[in-house]
Short mmCIF file of N, CA, C and O in Angstrom, two decimals:
data_model
loop_
_atom_site.label_atom_id
_atom_site.label_comp_id
_atom_site.label_asym_id
_atom_site.label_seq_id
_atom_site.Cartn_x
_atom_site.Cartn_y
_atom_site.Cartn_z
N MET A 14 26.87 98.03 69.97
CA MET A 14 27.45 99.26 70.45
C MET A 14 27.21 99.41 71.95
O MET A 14 27.09 100.49 72.46
N ASP A 15 27.17 98.29 72.65
CA ASP A 15 26.88 98.30 74.06
C ASP A 15 28.19 98.18 74.83
O ASP A 15 28.60 97.10 75.21
N ASN A 16 28.89 99.30 75.03
CA ASN A 16 30.20 99.32 75.66
C ASN A 16 30.14 99.57 77.15
O ASN A 16 31.07 100.08 77.74
N PHE A 17 29.04 99.24 77.78
CA PHE A 17 28.87 99.53 79.19
C PHE A 17 29.56 98.47 80.04
O PHE A 17 29.36 97.28 79.83
N VAL A 18 30.35 98.91 81.01
CA VAL A 18 30.95 97.99 81.97
C VAL A 18 30.93 98.66 83.32
O VAL A 18 30.89 99.88 83.43
N ASP A 19 30.96 97.86 84.37
CA ASP A 19 31.08 98.46 85.69
C ASP A 19 32.55 98.52 86.05
O ASP A 19 33.41 98.11 85.28
N ASN A 20 32.87 99.02 87.23
CA ASN A 20 34.27 99.23 87.62
C ASN A 20 35.05 97.94 87.79
O ASN A 20 36.26 97.94 87.86
N ARG A 21 34.37 96.81 87.88
CA ARG A 21 35.05 95.54 88.06
C ARG A 21 35.29 94.82 86.73
O ARG A 21 35.79 93.72 86.71
N GLY A 22 34.92 95.45 85.61
CA GLY A 22 35.17 94.88 84.31
C GLY A 22 34.12 93.88 83.85
O GLY A 22 34.21 93.33 82.77
N ARG A 23 33.09 93.64 84.65
CA ARG A 23 32.02 92.73 84.27
C ARG A 23 30.88 93.53 83.67
O ARG A 23 30.72 94.70 83.96
N LYS A 24 30.07 92.86 82.87
CA LYS A 24 28.90 93.53 82.32
C LYS A 24 28.00 94.00 83.45
O LYS A 24 27.78 93.30 84.41
N SER A 25 27.49 95.18 83.33
CA SER A 25 26.62 95.75 84.35
C SER A 25 25.17 95.57 83.94
O SER A 25 24.83 95.72 82.78
N HIS A 26 24.33 95.26 84.90
CA HIS A 26 22.92 95.06 84.60
C HIS A 26 22.17 96.38 84.51
O HIS A 26 21.22 96.49 83.75
N ASN A 27 22.58 97.38 85.27
CA ASN A 27 21.86 98.65 85.20
C ASN A 27 22.45 99.60 84.16
O ASN A 27 21.88 100.62 83.86
N LYS A 28 23.60 99.29 83.60
CA LYS A 28 24.21 100.02 82.50
C LYS A 28 24.25 101.52 82.74
O LYS A 28 23.70 102.31 82.00
N ARG A 29 24.93 101.91 83.79
CA ARG A 29 25.03 103.32 84.17
C ARG A 29 26.37 103.94 83.79
O ARG A 29 26.60 105.09 84.06
N GLU A 30 27.27 103.18 83.21
CA GLU A 30 28.60 103.68 82.86
C GLU A 30 28.91 103.37 81.40
O GLU A 30 28.69 102.26 80.94
N LEU A 31 29.40 104.38 80.69
CA LEU A 31 29.80 104.21 79.30
C LEU A 31 31.25 104.64 79.16
O LEU A 31 31.62 105.72 79.59
N CYS A 32 32.05 103.76 78.54
CA CYS A 32 33.47 104.05 78.33
C CYS A 32 33.78 103.98 76.84
O CYS A 32 33.47 102.98 76.20
N LEU A 33 34.39 105.03 76.32
CA LEU A 33 34.83 105.07 74.92
C LEU A 33 36.32 105.38 74.91
O LEU A 33 36.73 106.47 75.26
N PHE A 34 37.13 104.40 74.51
CA PHE A 34 38.57 104.55 74.50
C PHE A 34 39.11 104.40 73.07
O PHE A 34 39.01 103.33 72.49
N TYR A 35 39.65 105.47 72.52
CA TYR A 35 40.37 105.45 71.24
C TYR A 35 39.61 104.69 70.15
O TYR A 35 40.20 103.91 69.41
N SER A 36 38.33 104.91 70.01
CA SER A 36 37.56 104.24 68.96
C SER A 36 37.37 105.20 67.79
O SER A 36 37.87 106.32 67.80
N ASN A 37 36.65 104.77 66.78
CA ASN A 37 36.46 105.57 65.56
C ASN A 37 35.13 106.31 65.55
O ASN A 37 34.67 106.73 64.49
N ILE A 38 34.52 106.51 66.67
CA ILE A 38 33.25 107.21 66.75
C ILE A 38 33.45 108.69 66.45
O ILE A 38 34.35 109.32 66.99
N THR A 39 32.60 109.25 65.58
CA THR A 39 32.70 110.67 65.25
C THR A 39 31.56 111.47 65.86
O THR A 39 31.62 112.69 65.92
N SER A 40 30.49 110.80 66.27
CA SER A 40 29.35 111.46 66.89
C SER A 40 28.68 110.49 67.84
O SER A 40 28.49 109.33 67.50
N PHE A 41 28.34 110.97 69.02
CA PHE A 41 27.67 110.06 69.95
C PHE A 41 26.33 110.57 70.44
O PHE A 41 25.77 110.06 71.39
N GLU A 42 25.78 111.59 69.77
CA GLU A 42 24.50 112.14 70.17
C GLU A 42 23.39 111.10 70.19
O GLU A 42 22.63 111.00 71.14
N LYS A 43 23.29 110.28 69.14
CA LYS A 43 22.24 109.26 69.08
C LYS A 43 22.44 108.21 70.17
O LYS A 43 21.48 107.75 70.78
N LEU A 44 23.67 107.83 70.40
CA LEU A 44 23.96 106.84 71.45
C LEU A 44 23.56 107.38 72.81
O LEU A 44 22.89 106.70 73.59
N LEU A 45 23.92 108.61 73.11
CA LEU A 45 23.58 109.19 74.41
C LEU A 45 22.09 109.42 74.56
O LEU A 45 21.55 109.32 75.66
N PHE A 46 21.41 109.72 73.46
CA PHE A 46 19.97 109.93 73.52
C PHE A 46 19.25 108.66 73.98
O PHE A 46 18.26 108.72 74.69
N THR A 47 19.77 107.50 73.60
CA THR A 47 19.15 106.23 74.01
C THR A 47 19.63 105.75 75.37
O THR A 47 19.08 104.81 75.92
N LYS A 48 20.65 106.37 75.91
CA LYS A 48 21.25 105.95 77.18
C LYS A 48 21.28 107.09 78.18
O LYS A 48 22.29 107.37 78.81
N GLN A 49 20.18 107.78 78.39
CA GLN A 49 20.17 108.97 79.22
C GLN A 49 20.33 108.71 80.70
O GLN A 49 20.47 109.64 81.47
N ASN A 50 20.32 107.45 81.13
CA ASN A 50 20.47 107.15 82.55
C ASN A 50 21.95 106.99 82.95
O ASN A 50 22.25 106.60 84.07
N ILE A 51 22.87 107.34 82.07
CA ILE A 51 24.30 107.21 82.35
C ILE A 51 24.68 108.11 83.52
O ILE A 51 24.32 109.28 83.57
N GLN A 52 25.43 107.54 84.47
CA GLN A 52 25.93 108.31 85.60
C GLN A 52 27.42 108.61 85.45
O GLN A 52 27.90 109.61 85.95
N ILE A 53 28.15 107.72 84.76
CA ILE A 53 29.58 107.90 84.55
C ILE A 53 29.86 107.76 83.05
O ILE A 53 29.53 106.76 82.45
N LEU A 54 30.47 108.80 82.47
CA LEU A 54 30.83 108.78 81.06
C LEU A 54 32.33 109.04 80.95
O LEU A 54 32.81 110.09 81.40
N ILE A 55 33.05 108.09 80.38
CA ILE A 55 34.50 108.19 80.24
C ILE A 55 34.83 108.15 78.76
O ILE A 55 34.56 107.16 78.08
N ILE A 56 35.41 109.26 78.26
CA ILE A 56 35.76 109.39 76.86
C ILE A 56 37.24 109.74 76.79
O ILE A 56 37.65 110.81 77.24
N ILE A 57 38.04 108.83 76.24
CA ILE A 57 39.49 109.05 76.19
C ILE A 57 39.98 108.83 74.76
O ILE A 57 39.69 107.81 74.14
N GLY A 58 40.72 109.81 74.25
CA GLY A 58 41.36 109.69 72.95
C GLY A 58 40.41 109.74 71.77
O GLY A 58 40.73 109.22 70.70
N GLN A 59 39.28 110.41 71.90
CA GLN A 59 38.28 110.51 70.83
C GLN A 59 38.46 111.82 70.08
O GLN A 59 37.62 112.71 70.19
N ARG A 60 39.49 111.98 69.33
CA ARG A 60 39.79 113.25 68.65
C ARG A 60 38.88 113.55 67.47
O ARG A 60 38.86 114.67 66.98
N ASP A 61 38.10 112.59 66.99
CA ASP A 61 37.24 112.81 65.84
C ASP A 61 35.85 113.32 66.20
O ASP A 61 35.06 113.65 65.32
N ILE A 62 35.52 113.37 67.48
CA ILE A 62 34.21 113.87 67.89
C ILE A 62 34.27 115.39 67.89
O ILE A 62 35.12 116.00 68.53
N ASN A 63 33.36 116.01 67.14
CA ASN A 63 33.37 117.47 66.97
C ASN A 63 32.72 118.22 68.11
O ASN A 63 33.09 119.34 68.41
N SER A 64 31.71 117.62 68.73
CA SER A 64 30.98 118.33 69.78
C SER A 64 30.64 117.39 70.93
O SER A 64 30.24 116.25 70.71
N PHE A 65 30.82 117.89 72.12
CA PHE A 65 30.48 117.13 73.32
C PHE A 65 29.27 117.73 74.03
O PHE A 65 29.00 117.40 75.17
N ASN A 66 28.55 118.61 73.36
CA ASN A 66 27.42 119.28 74.00
C ASN A 66 26.26 118.34 74.34
O ASN A 66 25.42 118.67 75.15
N ALA A 67 26.22 117.16 73.73
CA ALA A 67 25.16 116.20 74.04
C ALA A 67 25.20 115.73 75.49
O ALA A 67 24.19 115.27 76.01
N VAL A 68 26.34 115.90 76.16
CA VAL A 68 26.40 115.48 77.56
C VAL A 68 25.47 116.30 78.44
O VAL A 68 25.08 115.84 79.53
N SER A 69 25.07 117.47 77.98
CA SER A 69 24.15 118.29 78.77
C SER A 69 22.78 117.65 78.90
O SER A 69 21.99 118.02 79.77
N GLU A 70 22.47 116.68 78.06
CA GLU A 70 21.19 115.98 78.11
C GLU A 70 21.20 114.79 79.08
O GLU A 70 20.19 114.14 79.28
N LEU A 71 22.35 114.50 79.65
CA LEU A 71 22.46 113.38 80.60
C LEU A 71 22.17 113.89 82.00
O LEU A 71 23.06 114.30 82.73
N PHE A 72 20.91 113.84 82.40
CA PHE A 72 20.47 114.45 83.64
C PHE A 72 20.96 113.74 84.89
O PHE A 72 20.98 114.31 85.96
N GLN A 73 21.38 112.48 84.77
CA GLN A 73 21.86 111.73 85.93
C GLN A 73 23.39 111.66 85.98
O GLN A 73 23.94 111.02 86.86
N LEU A 74 24.05 112.33 85.05
CA LEU A 74 25.51 112.28 84.97
C LEU A 74 26.15 112.85 86.23
O LEU A 74 25.87 113.98 86.62
N GLN A 75 27.03 112.06 86.85
CA GLN A 75 27.72 112.48 88.07
C GLN A 75 29.23 112.56 87.88
O GLN A 75 29.91 113.26 88.63
N GLU A 76 29.74 111.85 86.89
CA GLU A 76 31.19 111.83 86.66
C GLU A 76 31.45 111.84 85.16
O GLU A 76 30.91 111.01 84.43
N LEU A 77 32.25 112.81 84.70
CA LEU A 77 32.55 112.95 83.28
C LEU A 77 34.05 113.05 83.06
O LEU A 77 34.72 113.88 83.69
N TRP A 78 34.56 112.21 82.17
CA TRP A 78 35.95 112.24 81.74
C TRP A 78 35.96 112.55 80.25
O TRP A 78 35.39 111.80 79.47
N ILE A 79 36.60 113.63 79.85
CA ILE A 79 36.90 113.91 78.44
C ILE A 79 38.39 114.20 78.41
O ILE A 79 38.82 115.30 78.73
N VAL A 80 39.18 113.19 78.10
CA VAL A 80 40.63 113.23 78.24
C VAL A 80 41.30 112.91 76.90
O VAL A 80 40.86 111.99 76.19
N GLU A 81 42.32 113.68 76.55
CA GLU A 81 43.09 113.47 75.32
C GLU A 81 42.20 113.49 74.09
O GLU A 81 42.37 112.69 73.17
N CYS A 82 41.24 114.41 74.06
CA CYS A 82 40.30 114.51 72.95
C CYS A 82 40.52 115.77 72.11
O CYS A 82 39.83 115.98 71.12
N GLY A 83 41.43 116.63 72.52
CA GLY A 83 41.72 117.84 71.77
C GLY A 83 40.63 118.90 71.83
O GLY A 83 40.58 119.77 70.98
N ILE A 84 39.76 118.82 72.85
CA ILE A 84 38.69 119.81 72.94
C ILE A 84 39.25 121.17 73.31
O ILE A 84 40.23 121.29 74.04
N LYS A 85 38.60 122.21 72.81
CA LYS A 85 39.02 123.58 73.08
C LYS A 85 38.07 124.29 74.04
O LYS A 85 38.42 125.30 74.62
N GLU A 86 36.85 123.75 74.19
CA GLU A 86 35.85 124.36 75.06
C GLU A 86 35.26 123.32 76.01
O GLU A 86 35.11 122.16 75.65
N VAL A 87 34.89 123.78 77.18
CA VAL A 87 34.23 122.93 78.16
C VAL A 87 32.78 122.72 77.72
O VAL A 87 32.13 123.69 77.29
N PRO A 88 32.27 121.49 77.78
CA PRO A 88 30.88 121.26 77.38
C PRO A 88 29.91 122.09 78.21
O PRO A 88 30.19 122.46 79.35
N PHE A 89 28.77 122.38 77.63
CA PHE A 89 27.71 123.12 78.30
C PHE A 89 27.02 122.21 79.31
O PHE A 89 26.74 121.05 79.03
N PHE A 90 26.73 122.74 80.50
CA PHE A 90 25.99 121.99 81.52
C PHE A 90 24.74 122.77 81.88
O PHE A 90 24.77 123.99 82.01
N LYS A 91 23.65 122.04 82.06
CA LYS A 91 22.38 122.69 82.40
C LYS A 91 22.31 123.00 83.88
O LYS A 91 23.01 122.41 84.70
N GLU A 92 21.42 123.90 84.21
CA GLU A 92 21.19 124.32 85.60
C GLU A 92 20.89 123.12 86.49
O GLU A 92 20.20 122.20 86.08
N ASN A 93 21.44 123.11 87.68
CA ASN A 93 21.22 122.07 88.68
C ASN A 93 21.70 120.69 88.24
O ASN A 93 21.11 119.68 88.62
N CYS A 94 22.74 120.63 87.46
CA CYS A 94 23.25 119.32 87.05
C CYS A 94 23.83 118.60 88.28
O CYS A 94 24.24 119.23 89.26
N LEU A 95 23.87 117.29 88.22
CA LEU A 95 24.33 116.47 89.34
C LEU A 95 25.83 116.16 89.29
O LEU A 95 26.33 115.41 90.11
N LEU A 96 26.53 116.74 88.34
CA LEU A 96 27.94 116.45 88.12
C LEU A 96 28.77 116.70 89.38
O LEU A 96 28.74 117.79 89.95
N ARG A 97 29.51 115.66 89.81
CA ARG A 97 30.36 115.76 91.00
C ARG A 97 31.85 115.74 90.64
O ARG A 97 32.65 116.33 91.34
N LYS A 98 32.20 115.03 89.56
CA LYS A 98 33.60 114.91 89.17
C LYS A 98 33.73 115.21 87.68
O LYS A 98 33.01 114.65 86.86
N LEU A 99 34.68 116.10 87.35
CA LEU A 99 34.90 116.51 85.97
C LEU A 99 36.40 116.45 85.67
O LEU A 99 37.20 117.16 86.27
N TYR A 100 36.75 115.56 84.74
CA TYR A 100 38.14 115.36 84.34
C TYR A 100 38.30 115.81 82.90
O TYR A 100 37.73 115.21 81.99
N LEU A 101 39.05 116.88 82.68
CA LEU A 101 39.24 117.45 81.34
C LEU A 101 40.72 117.59 81.00
O LEU A 101 41.09 118.42 80.18
N TYR A 102 41.56 116.82 81.59
CA TYR A 102 43.00 117.01 81.39
C TYR A 102 43.47 116.53 80.01
O TYR A 102 42.79 115.78 79.33
N SER A 103 44.61 117.06 79.60
CA SER A 103 45.26 116.73 78.33
C SER A 103 44.39 117.07 77.12
O SER A 103 44.17 116.25 76.24
N ASN A 104 43.91 118.30 77.10
CA ASN A 104 43.13 118.81 75.98
C ASN A 104 43.74 120.15 75.54
O ASN A 104 44.91 120.40 75.82
N GLU A 105 42.96 120.99 74.88
CA GLU A 105 43.44 122.29 74.41
C GLU A 105 42.55 123.41 74.92
O GLU A 105 42.31 124.40 74.23
N ILE A 106 42.07 123.29 76.14
CA ILE A 106 41.14 124.25 76.73
C ILE A 106 41.91 125.49 77.19
O ILE A 106 42.93 125.37 77.87
N SER A 107 41.41 126.67 76.82
CA SER A 107 42.06 127.91 77.25
C SER A 107 41.20 128.71 78.22
O SER A 107 41.71 129.53 78.97
N CYS A 108 39.89 128.47 78.20
CA CYS A 108 38.98 129.24 79.05
C CYS A 108 38.03 128.29 79.77
O CYS A 108 37.43 127.41 79.14
N ILE A 109 37.89 128.48 81.07
CA ILE A 109 36.94 127.71 81.85
C ILE A 109 35.75 128.62 82.13
O ILE A 109 35.88 129.62 82.83
N PRO A 110 34.57 128.26 81.57
CA PRO A 110 33.40 129.11 81.80
C PRO A 110 32.93 128.99 83.23
O PRO A 110 33.39 128.14 83.99
N ASN A 111 31.99 129.81 83.57
CA ASN A 111 31.41 129.77 84.90
C ASN A 111 30.74 128.42 85.13
O ASN A 111 29.77 128.09 84.48
N LEU A 112 31.27 127.64 86.04
CA LEU A 112 30.71 126.32 86.35
C LEU A 112 29.74 126.38 87.52
O LEU A 112 29.49 125.40 88.19
N GLU A 113 29.18 127.54 87.73
CA GLU A 113 28.25 127.77 88.83
C GLU A 113 27.06 126.82 88.80
O GLU A 113 26.52 126.45 89.84
N VAL A 114 26.63 126.41 87.61
CA VAL A 114 25.49 125.50 87.49
C VAL A 114 25.82 124.11 88.03
O VAL A 114 24.92 123.32 88.32
N CYS A 115 27.09 123.82 88.17
CA CYS A 115 27.54 122.52 88.69
C CYS A 115 27.76 122.63 90.20
O CYS A 115 28.88 122.53 90.70
N SER A 116 26.69 122.84 90.92
CA SER A 116 26.79 123.11 92.36
C SER A 116 27.25 121.90 93.17
O SER A 116 27.67 122.05 94.32
N HIS A 117 27.22 120.70 92.59
CA HIS A 117 27.66 119.50 93.29
C HIS A 117 29.11 119.14 92.99
O HIS A 117 29.64 118.17 93.52
N LEU A 118 29.75 119.92 92.14
CA LEU A 118 31.11 119.61 91.68
C LEU A 118 32.10 119.66 92.84
O LEU A 118 32.21 120.67 93.54
N ILE A 119 32.82 118.56 93.04
CA ILE A 119 33.84 118.50 94.10
C ILE A 119 35.23 118.20 93.54
O ILE A 119 36.23 118.44 94.20
N THR A 120 35.30 117.70 92.30
CA THR A 120 36.58 117.36 91.68
C THR A 120 36.63 117.95 90.28
O THR A 120 35.73 117.73 89.48
N LEU A 121 37.72 118.70 89.99
CA LEU A 121 37.93 119.28 88.68
C LEU A 121 39.41 119.14 88.33
O LEU A 121 40.26 119.71 89.00
N TYR A 122 39.71 118.35 87.28
CA TYR A 122 41.09 118.17 86.83
C TYR A 122 41.27 118.83 85.47
O TYR A 122 40.58 118.50 84.51
N LEU A 123 42.21 119.76 85.39
CA LEU A 123 42.44 120.53 84.17
C LEU A 123 43.90 120.50 83.71
O LEU A 123 44.27 121.25 82.81
N SER A 124 44.73 119.68 84.29
CA SER A 124 46.15 119.71 83.96
C SER A 124 46.37 119.43 82.48
O SER A 124 45.55 118.83 81.80
N ARG A 125 47.50 119.93 81.98
CA ARG A 125 47.92 119.79 80.58
C ARG A 125 46.90 120.37 79.61
O ARG A 125 46.55 119.77 78.60
N ASN A 126 46.42 121.57 79.94
CA ASN A 126 45.62 122.41 79.07
C ASN A 126 46.32 123.76 78.98
O ASN A 126 47.37 123.95 79.60
N ASN A 127 45.75 124.68 78.24
CA ASN A 127 46.32 126.03 78.12
C ASN A 127 45.39 127.06 78.75
O ASN A 127 45.08 128.08 78.14
N VAL A 128 44.95 126.81 79.96
CA VAL A 128 43.97 127.68 80.62
C VAL A 128 44.60 129.03 80.93
O VAL A 128 45.59 129.11 81.64
N THR A 129 43.99 130.08 80.36
CA THR A 129 44.44 131.44 80.63
C THR A 129 43.33 132.28 81.27
O THR A 129 43.59 133.35 81.77
N ASP A 130 42.10 131.77 81.24
CA ASP A 130 40.96 132.51 81.78
C ASP A 130 40.06 131.55 82.53
O ASP A 130 39.66 130.52 82.02
N PHE A 131 39.77 131.90 83.77
CA PHE A 131 38.90 131.09 84.62
C PHE A 131 37.82 132.01 85.15
O PHE A 131 38.05 132.83 86.01
N GLU A 132 36.59 131.87 84.60
CA GLU A 132 35.49 132.74 85.02
C GLU A 132 34.94 132.30 86.36
O GLU A 132 34.76 131.13 86.60
N VAL A 133 34.68 133.27 87.21
CA VAL A 133 34.15 132.97 88.54
C VAL A 133 32.76 133.54 88.68
O VAL A 133 32.42 134.53 88.15
#
């Protein structure tokens, strides 16, 4: 279950990136618990995962993609998270909670959602 690759498609020695594309995974809490040093997490087409709240335990996470997963809520982020890029497009999100805890956030993609409320 070692799906870590770097941006060049070669196996990475420091294993800081995890990519899950259209697989049959229904829960990744145990996987993330053993891989807490992840800096980039890319999850695309994982409609069977019920909760993405485990990402709040990734203290080094800087870039998160949850795309085409049918999520209705933005995952919870802890105070002073290092998240810089957040891609949540092509989901079913209607409300964006206060992302104030993500003080490093510079990129936020929300296209193809049903956002009607954006808390400031």
